[in-house]
Amino acid sequence: MIMYEGTPKIETKRLTLRRLEHIDAQSVYDNWISDERVTDNRINAAHKSISETVERLVKIVSGYDSKDFCYWGVELKSCGELIGEIDLYNFDSSTGNCEVSYSIGYKWWKQGYGTEALRAVVDYGFRYMNIHKISAAHNTDNPASGKIMSKVGMVQEGIIKHMIRNSKNQYKDCAIWGILQEDYLKNNDNGQPYMTIKD
Ligand SMILES: CC(C)(COP(=O)(O)OP(=O)(O)OC[C@H]1O[C@@H](n2cnc3c(N)ncnc32)[C@H](O)[C@@H]1OP(=O)(O)O)[C@@H](O)C(=O)NCCC(=O)NCCS
């Protein structure tokens, strides 16, 4: 059974994963959600005005009222800058499974932050929420996303042709990845969680 604890603050070596707030709208807009280099790899289109971001944050912040809402902003510990977001979603009570998705602002790509955030959330999901399996899909023309999944131990299970149609009306083939709790814990069985819960 999944044990929901909402969205606790989580720390890794370089990152704080924390709840988003209304006052984050400008950073979210500037740092990733208005940038097509980031959003072209997601389903929803880049925001054209900050009012879209404000509206989205209203939904996210109200989501925190539910224990089964797990949505983190990714902040750099060194300077407090908000550089991305990551969430666990689509919880299925009959299987104990869920999915993960994430975005990191372009300016911070290829510095290991995506891997660090994904590993933290996978570690949290398996050790503290008792998730059975975590899955994700990425467009096959977005190999960086597959790379970080592979680095945290996820395994590619197949490719689904034309699985999505993006905001530019393009069909995309998607690679499906997943990892079982039992495999993750077996391979990370040093008794040390990768992340620390701060509240
Ligand atoms: C996917 C994403 C989160 C990765 O974030 P990141 O902070 O750059 O990730 P990391 O630095 O931890 O690792 C990226 C890895 O991908 C590799 N990579 C980057 N571009 C690549 C490419 N075109 N082909 C193959 N590998 C690539 C990097 O070399 C790195 O691997 P390495 O550490 O072995 O060198 C980021 O690119 C992103 O936000 N993309 C847009 C949104 C998105 O794709 N979300 C996921 C939707 S499923």
PDB file of C-alpha atoms in Angstrom, residues 2 32 35 39 44 55 80 100 106 143 145 148 190 194:
ATOM      1  CA  ILE A   2       1.266   3.468  -0.876  1.00  0.00           C
ATOM      2  CA  TRP A  32      12.144  26.854 -17.609  1.00  0.00           C
ATOM      3  CA  ASP A  35      11.608  28.120 -22.740  1.00  0.00           C
ATOM      4  CA  THR A  39       8.952  22.471 -22.984  1.00  0.00           C
ATOM      5  CA  ASN A  44       2.289  21.261 -22.574  1.00  0.00           C
ATOM      6  CA  GLU A  55      -2.506  30.139 -12.840  1.00  0.00           C
ATOM      7  CA  GLY A  80      18.740  29.395  -3.520  1.00  0.00           C
ATOM      8  CA  VAL A 100       7.622  10.567 -12.534  1.00  0.00           C
ATOM      9  CA  TYR A 106      18.325  24.966 -19.918  1.00  0.00           C
ATOM     10  CA  PRO A 143      17.867  11.094 -25.203  1.00  0.00           C
ATOM     11  CA  SER A 145      15.906  12.157 -20.338  1.00  0.00           C
ATOM     12  CA  ILE A 148      19.170  10.206 -16.430  1.00  0.00           C
ATOM     13  CA  ASN A 190      23.710   0.135   1.866  1.00  0.00           C
ATOM     14  CA  TYR A 194      20.261   8.960  -1.026  1.00  0.00           C
TER      15      TYR A 194
END
